Amino acid sequence: SDSVLAGVGAADVVFVPLIMSKQDILPVFETLRTIQIMQRKSENNKPAMGGFIINQPGETQWQAEYVNKYRLTLDEYRKESNLRCVSEDQFFFLKTSRLFRSGVYLDWGLRKDFYVFAKLLADIVHKA
């Protein structure tokens, strides 16, 4: 969509949110193609791919297998397309905070949970 194109065009590093769903596959590859097109058009080869943020990952065997299949497919895509990526590991797992599960919101612990994750992503952006 136009908003994805505008966002990718303005970014230095792009993180793509995912959930464990087959419905995400087509939009993910459309977004990767958009990033690749923007890299080719840009003089400084930006934006770089920051990674995939897997939202609310489960801990089941089928979900681990699903992520592994995604890894293999995306590694192959990266190699074939020469998509520039910032980090070697492209998967980041945003787990549901234990505070959300217990019904506590806007607690200091909640902010700390998200701070650690946000700092990880910020460090990756600074590497770009």
mmCIF file with all atom_site columns, C-alpha atoms in Angstrom:
data_model
loop_
_atom_site.group_PDB
_atom_site.id
_atom_site.type_symbol
_atom_site.label_atom_id
_atom_site.label_alt_id
_atom_site.label_comp_id
_atom_site.label_asym_id
_atom_site.label_entity_id
_atom_site.label_seq_id
_atom_site.pdbx_PDB_ins_code
_atom_site.Cartn_x
_atom_site.Cartn_y
_atom_site.Cartn_z
_atom_site.occupancy
_atom_site.B_iso_or_equiv
_atom_site.pdbx_formal_charge
_atom_site.auth_seq_id
_atom_site.auth_comp_id
_atom_site.auth_asym_id
_atom_site.auth_atom_id
_atom_site.pdbx_PDB_model_num
ATOM 1   C CA . SER A 1 1   ? 0.000  0.000   0.000  1.00 0.00 ? 1   SER A CA 1
ATOM 2   C CA . ASP A 1 2   ? 1.020  3.634   -0.240 1.00 0.00 ? 2   ASP A CA 1
ATOM 3   C CA . SER A 1 3   ? 1.561  3.899   3.512  1.00 0.00 ? 3   SER A CA 1
ATOM 4   C CA . VAL A 1 4   ? 3.983  0.938   3.510  1.00 0.00 ? 4   VAL A CA 1
ATOM 5   C CA . LEU A 1 5   ? 5.831  2.426   0.540  1.00 0.00 ? 5   LEU A CA 1
ATOM 6   C CA . ALA A 1 6   ? 6.085  5.825   2.253  1.00 0.00 ? 6   ALA A CA 1
ATOM 7   C CA . GLY A 1 7   ? 7.210  4.285   5.548  1.00 0.00 ? 7   GLY A CA 1
ATOM 8   C CA . VAL A 1 8   ? 9.847  2.096   3.940  1.00 0.00 ? 8   VAL A CA 1
ATOM 9   C CA . GLY A 1 9   ? 11.043 4.999   1.800  1.00 0.00 ? 9   GLY A CA 1
ATOM 10  C CA . ALA A 1 10  ? 11.566 7.189   4.868  1.00 0.00 ? 10  ALA A CA 1
ATOM 11  C CA . ALA A 1 11  ? 13.287 4.518   6.975  1.00 0.00 ? 11  ALA A CA 1
ATOM 12  C CA . ASP A 1 12  ? 16.930 3.708   7.519  1.00 0.00 ? 12  ASP A CA 1
ATOM 13  C CA . VAL A 1 13  ? 16.055 0.289   8.967  1.00 0.00 ? 13  VAL A CA 1
ATOM 14  C CA . VAL A 1 14  ? 12.793 -1.648  8.582  1.00 0.00 ? 14  VAL A CA 1
ATOM 15  C CA . PHE A 1 15  ? 11.379 -4.146  11.067 1.00 0.00 ? 15  PHE A CA 1
ATOM 16  C CA . VAL A 1 16  ? 8.436  -6.211  9.847  1.00 0.00 ? 16  VAL A CA 1
ATOM 17  C CA . PRO A 1 17  ? 5.864  -7.411  12.407 1.00 0.00 ? 17  PRO A CA 1
ATOM 18  C CA . LEU A 1 18  ? 4.553  -10.975 12.082 1.00 0.00 ? 18  LEU A CA 1
ATOM 19  C CA . ILE A 1 19  ? 2.221  -13.320 13.813 1.00 0.00 ? 19  ILE A CA 1
ATOM 20  C CA . MET A 1 20  ? 2.237  -17.078 13.356 1.00 0.00 ? 20  MET A CA 1
ATOM 21  C CA . SER A 1 21  ? -0.187 -17.034 10.453 1.00 0.00 ? 21  SER A CA 1
ATOM 22  C CA . LYS A 1 22  ? -0.183 -18.111 6.837  1.00 0.00 ? 22  LYS A CA 1
ATOM 23  C CA . GLN A 1 23  ? -1.987 -14.851 6.055  1.00 0.00 ? 23  GLN A CA 1
ATOM 24  C CA . ASP A 1 24  ? 1.258  -12.977 6.821  1.00 0.00 ? 24  ASP A CA 1
ATOM 25  C CA . ILE A 1 25  ? 3.287  -14.699 4.118  1.00 0.00 ? 25  ILE A CA 1
ATOM 26  C CA . LEU A 1 26  ? 2.169  -12.665 1.090  1.00 0.00 ? 26  LEU A CA 1
ATOM 27  C CA . PRO A 1 27  ? 2.376  -9.257  2.829  1.00 0.00 ? 27  PRO A CA 1
ATOM 28  C CA . VAL A 1 28  ? 5.831  -10.123 4.201  1.00 0.00 ? 28  VAL A CA 1
ATOM 29  C CA . PHE A 1 29  ? 7.224  -10.833 0.758  1.00 0.00 ? 29  PHE A CA 1
ATOM 30  C CA . GLU A 1 30  ? 5.547  -7.750  -0.693 1.00 0.00 ? 30  GLU A CA 1
ATOM 31  C CA . THR A 1 31  ? 7.211  -5.685  2.027  1.00 0.00 ? 31  THR A CA 1
ATOM 32  C CA . LEU A 1 32  ? 10.580 -7.343  1.330  1.00 0.00 ? 32  LEU A CA 1
ATOM 33  C CA . ARG A 1 33  ? 10.223 -6.532  -2.362 1.00 0.00 ? 33  ARG A CA 1
ATOM 34  C CA . THR A 1 34  ? 9.444  -2.921  -1.458 1.00 0.00 ? 34  THR A CA 1
ATOM 35  C CA . ILE A 1 35  ? 12.568 -2.750  0.734  1.00 0.00 ? 35  ILE A CA 1
ATOM 36  C CA . GLN A 1 36  ? 14.645 -4.265  -2.061 1.00 0.00 ? 36  GLN A CA 1
ATOM 37  C CA . ILE A 1 37  ? 13.305 -1.770  -4.639 1.00 0.00 ? 37  ILE A CA 1
ATOM 38  C CA . MET A 1 38  ? 14.041 1.129   -2.290 1.00 0.00 ? 38  MET A CA 1
ATOM 39  C CA . GLN A 1 39  ? 17.581 -0.172  -1.671 1.00 0.00 ? 39  GLN A CA 1
ATOM 40  C CA . ARG A 1 40  ? 18.246 -0.273  -5.398 1.00 0.00 ? 40  ARG A CA 1
ATOM 41  C CA . LYS A 1 41  ? 16.921 3.262   -5.889 1.00 0.00 ? 41  LYS A CA 1
ATOM 42  C CA . SER A 1 42  ? 18.839 4.729   -2.973 1.00 0.00 ? 42  SER A CA 1
ATOM 43  C CA . GLU A 1 43  ? 22.372 6.064   -3.296 1.00 0.00 ? 43  GLU A CA 1
ATOM 44  C CA . ASN A 1 44  ? 23.267 4.858   0.197  1.00 0.00 ? 44  ASN A CA 1
ATOM 45  C CA . ASN A 1 45  ? 21.565 1.451   -0.185 1.00 0.00 ? 45  ASN A CA 1
ATOM 46  C CA . LYS A 1 46  ? 18.932 2.211   2.460  1.00 0.00 ? 46  LYS A CA 1
ATOM 47  C CA . PRO A 1 47  ? 16.688 1.108   4.009  1.00 0.00 ? 47  PRO A CA 1
ATOM 48  C CA . ALA A 1 48  ? 18.258 -1.999  5.477  1.00 0.00 ? 48  ALA A CA 1
ATOM 49  C CA . MET A 1 49  ? 16.212 -4.911  6.702  1.00 0.00 ? 49  MET A CA 1
ATOM 50  C CA . GLY A 1 50  ? 16.270 -4.892  10.507 1.00 0.00 ? 50  GLY A CA 1
ATOM 51  C CA . GLY A 1 51  ? 14.393 -8.112  11.040 1.00 0.00 ? 51  GLY A CA 1
ATOM 52  C CA . PHE A 1 52  ? 11.049 -9.683  11.775 1.00 0.00 ? 52  PHE A CA 1
ATOM 53  C CA . ILE A 1 53  ? 9.269  -9.019  15.038 1.00 0.00 ? 53  ILE A CA 1
ATOM 54  C CA . ILE A 1 54  ? 7.235  -12.083 15.849 1.00 0.00 ? 54  ILE A CA 1
ATOM 55  C CA . ASN A 1 55  ? 4.375  -10.890 18.005 1.00 0.00 ? 55  ASN A CA 1
ATOM 56  C CA . GLN A 1 56  ? 3.117  -13.147 20.781 1.00 0.00 ? 56  GLN A CA 1
ATOM 57  C CA . PRO A 1 57  ? 5.119  -16.239 19.857 1.00 0.00 ? 57  PRO A CA 1
ATOM 58  C CA . GLY A 1 58  ? 3.978  -19.466 21.367 1.00 0.00 ? 58  GLY A CA 1
ATOM 59  C CA . GLU A 1 59  ? 6.166  -22.157 22.744 1.00 0.00 ? 59  GLU A CA 1
ATOM 60  C CA . THR A 1 60  ? 4.697  -25.108 20.869 1.00 0.00 ? 60  THR A CA 1
ATOM 61  C CA . GLN A 1 61  ? 6.599  -27.418 18.573 1.00 0.00 ? 61  GLN A CA 1
ATOM 62  C CA . TRP A 1 62  ? 4.531  -26.454 15.502 1.00 0.00 ? 62  TRP A CA 1
ATOM 63  C CA . GLN A 1 63  ? 5.314  -22.766 16.069 1.00 0.00 ? 63  GLN A CA 1
ATOM 64  C CA . ALA A 1 64  ? 9.042  -23.502 16.351 1.00 0.00 ? 64  ALA A CA 1
ATOM 65  C CA . GLU A 1 65  ? 8.841  -25.499 13.110 1.00 0.00 ? 65  GLU A CA 1
ATOM 66  C CA . TYR A 1 66  ? 6.925  -22.646 11.448 1.00 0.00 ? 66  TYR A CA 1
ATOM 67  C CA . VAL A 1 67  ? 9.637  -20.152 12.437 1.00 0.00 ? 67  VAL A CA 1
ATOM 68  C CA . ASN A 1 68  ? 12.337 -22.524 11.143 1.00 0.00 ? 68  ASN A CA 1
ATOM 69  C CA . LYS A 1 69  ? 10.557 -22.805 7.783  1.00 0.00 ? 69  LYS A CA 1
ATOM 70  C CA . TYR A 1 70  ? 10.284 -19.008 7.665  1.00 0.00 ? 70  TYR A CA 1
ATOM 71  C CA . ARG A 1 71  ? 14.033 -18.761 8.435  1.00 0.00 ? 71  ARG A CA 1
ATOM 72  C CA . LEU A 1 72  ? 14.973 -21.109 5.613  1.00 0.00 ? 72  LEU A CA 1
ATOM 73  C CA . THR A 1 73  ? 12.698 -19.382 3.117  1.00 0.00 ? 73  THR A CA 1
ATOM 74  C CA . LEU A 1 74  ? 13.823 -15.898 4.087  1.00 0.00 ? 74  LEU A CA 1
ATOM 75  C CA . ASP A 1 75  ? 17.528 -16.823 4.123  1.00 0.00 ? 75  ASP A CA 1
ATOM 76  C CA . GLU A 1 76  ? 17.132 -18.152 0.599  1.00 0.00 ? 76  GLU A CA 1
ATOM 77  C CA . TYR A 1 77  ? 15.281 -14.984 -0.437 1.00 0.00 ? 77  TYR A CA 1
ATOM 78  C CA . ARG A 1 78  ? 17.978 -12.769 1.100  1.00 0.00 ? 78  ARG A CA 1
ATOM 79  C CA . LYS A 1 79  ? 20.736 -14.560 -0.789 1.00 0.00 ? 79  LYS A CA 1
ATOM 80  C CA . GLU A 1 80  ? 18.933 -14.535 -4.126 1.00 0.00 ? 80  GLU A CA 1
ATOM 81  C CA . SER A 1 81  ? 17.811 -10.920 -3.875 1.00 0.00 ? 81  SER A CA 1
ATOM 82  C CA . ASN A 1 82  ? 20.947 -9.441  -2.231 1.00 0.00 ? 82  ASN A CA 1
ATOM 83  C CA . LEU A 1 83  ? 18.674 -7.801  0.324  1.00 0.00 ? 83  LEU A CA 1
ATOM 84  C CA . ARG A 1 84  ? 20.881 -5.813  2.700  1.00 0.00 ? 84  ARG A CA 1
ATOM 85  C CA . CYS A 1 85  ? 20.230 -6.735  6.327  1.00 0.00 ? 85  CYS A CA 1
ATOM 86  C CA . VAL A 1 86  ? 21.624 -5.175  9.478  1.00 0.00 ? 86  VAL A CA 1
ATOM 87  C CA . SER A 1 87  ? 21.718 -8.204  11.757 1.00 0.00 ? 87  SER A CA 1
ATOM 88  C CA . GLU A 1 88  ? 22.571 -11.807 11.111 1.00 0.00 ? 88  GLU A CA 1
ATOM 89  C CA . ASP A 1 89  ? 19.646 -13.164 13.139 1.00 0.00 ? 89  ASP A CA 1
ATOM 90  C CA . GLN A 1 90  ? 16.513 -11.728 11.568 1.00 0.00 ? 90  GLN A CA 1
ATOM 91  C CA . PHE A 1 91  ? 13.959 -12.937 14.124 1.00 0.00 ? 91  PHE A CA 1
ATOM 92  C CA . PHE A 1 92  ? 13.002 -11.090 17.296 1.00 0.00 ? 92  PHE A CA 1
ATOM 93  C CA . PHE A 1 93  ? 10.337 -12.453 19.603 1.00 0.00 ? 93  PHE A CA 1
ATOM 94  C CA . LEU A 1 94  ? 8.040  -10.002 21.362 1.00 0.00 ? 94  LEU A CA 1
ATOM 95  C CA . LYS A 1 95  ? 6.505  -12.169 24.030 1.00 0.00 ? 95  LYS A CA 1
ATOM 96  C CA . THR A 1 96  ? 3.350  -11.202 25.822 1.00 0.00 ? 96  THR A CA 1
ATOM 97  C CA . SER A 1 97  ? 4.308  -9.617  29.104 1.00 0.00 ? 97  SER A CA 1
ATOM 98  C CA . ARG A 1 98  ? 3.443  -11.662 32.177 1.00 0.00 ? 98  ARG A CA 1
ATOM 99  C CA . LEU A 1 99  ? 1.854  -8.460  33.459 1.00 0.00 ? 99  LEU A CA 1
ATOM 100 C CA . PHE A 1 100 ? -0.592 -8.403  30.545 1.00 0.00 ? 100 PHE A CA 1
ATOM 101 C CA . ARG A 1 101 ? -1.513 -11.966 31.309 1.00 0.00 ? 101 ARG A CA 1
ATOM 102 C CA . SER A 1 102 ? -2.188 -11.118 34.944 1.00 0.00 ? 102 SER A CA 1
ATOM 103 C CA . GLY A 1 103 ? -4.184 -7.990  34.071 1.00 0.00 ? 103 GLY A CA 1
ATOM 104 C CA . VAL A 1 104 ? -1.767 -5.355  35.418 1.00 0.00 ? 104 VAL A CA 1
ATOM 105 C CA . TYR A 1 105 ? -1.268 -2.428  33.043 1.00 0.00 ? 105 TYR A CA 1
ATOM 106 C CA . LEU A 1 106 ? 1.096  0.554   33.032 1.00 0.00 ? 106 LEU A CA 1
ATOM 107 C CA . ASP A 1 107 ? 3.146  -0.943  35.801 1.00 0.00 ? 107 ASP A CA 1
ATOM 108 C CA . TRP A 1 108 ? 6.898  -0.225  36.028 1.00 0.00 ? 108 TRP A CA 1
ATOM 109 C CA . GLY A 1 109 ? 7.620  -3.908  35.329 1.00 0.00 ? 109 GLY A CA 1
ATOM 110 C CA . LEU A 1 110 ? 5.656  -3.660  32.094 1.00 0.00 ? 110 LEU A CA 1
ATOM 111 C CA . ARG A 1 111 ? 7.698  -0.672  30.979 1.00 0.00 ? 111 ARG A CA 1
ATOM 112 C CA . LYS A 1 112 ? 10.877 -2.591  31.802 1.00 0.00 ? 112 LYS A CA 1
ATOM 113 C CA . ASP A 1 113 ? 9.731  -5.595  29.727 1.00 0.00 ? 113 ASP A CA 1
ATOM 114 C CA . PHE A 1 114 ? 9.282  -3.410  26.668 1.00 0.00 ? 114 PHE A CA 1
ATOM 115 C CA . TYR A 1 115 ? 12.371 -1.295  27.352 1.00 0.00 ? 115 TYR A CA 1
ATOM 116 C CA . VAL A 1 116 ? 14.658 -4.317  27.048 1.00 0.00 ? 116 VAL A CA 1
ATOM 117 C CA . PHE A 1 117 ? 13.071 -5.270  23.711 1.00 0.00 ? 117 PHE A CA 1
ATOM 118 C CA . ALA A 1 118 ? 13.097 -1.678  22.393 1.00 0.00 ? 118 ALA A CA 1
ATOM 119 C CA . LYS A 1 119 ? 16.764 -1.284  23.339 1.00 0.00 ? 119 LYS A CA 1
ATOM 120 C CA . LEU A 1 120 ? 17.657 -4.428  21.391 1.00 0.00 ? 120 LEU A CA 1
ATOM 121 C CA . LEU A 1 121 ? 15.988 -3.013  18.268 1.00 0.00 ? 121 LEU A CA 1
ATOM 122 C CA . ALA A 1 122 ? 17.553 0.426   18.799 1.00 0.00 ? 122 ALA A CA 1
ATOM 123 C CA . ASP A 1 123 ? 21.030 -1.132  19.027 1.00 0.00 ? 123 ASP A CA 1
ATOM 124 C CA . ILE A 1 124 ? 20.426 -2.827  15.681 1.00 0.00 ? 124 ILE A CA 1
ATOM 125 C CA . VAL A 1 125 ? 19.335 0.451   14.104 1.00 0.00 ? 125 VAL A CA 1
ATOM 126 C CA . HIS A 1 126 ? 22.506 2.164   15.358 1.00 0.00 ? 126 HIS A CA 1
ATOM 127 C CA . LYS A 1 127 ? 24.628 -0.513  13.678 1.00 0.00 ? 127 LYS A CA 1
ATOM 128 C CA . ALA A 1 128 ? 23.149 0.514   10.326 1.00 0.00 ? 128 ALA A CA 1
#
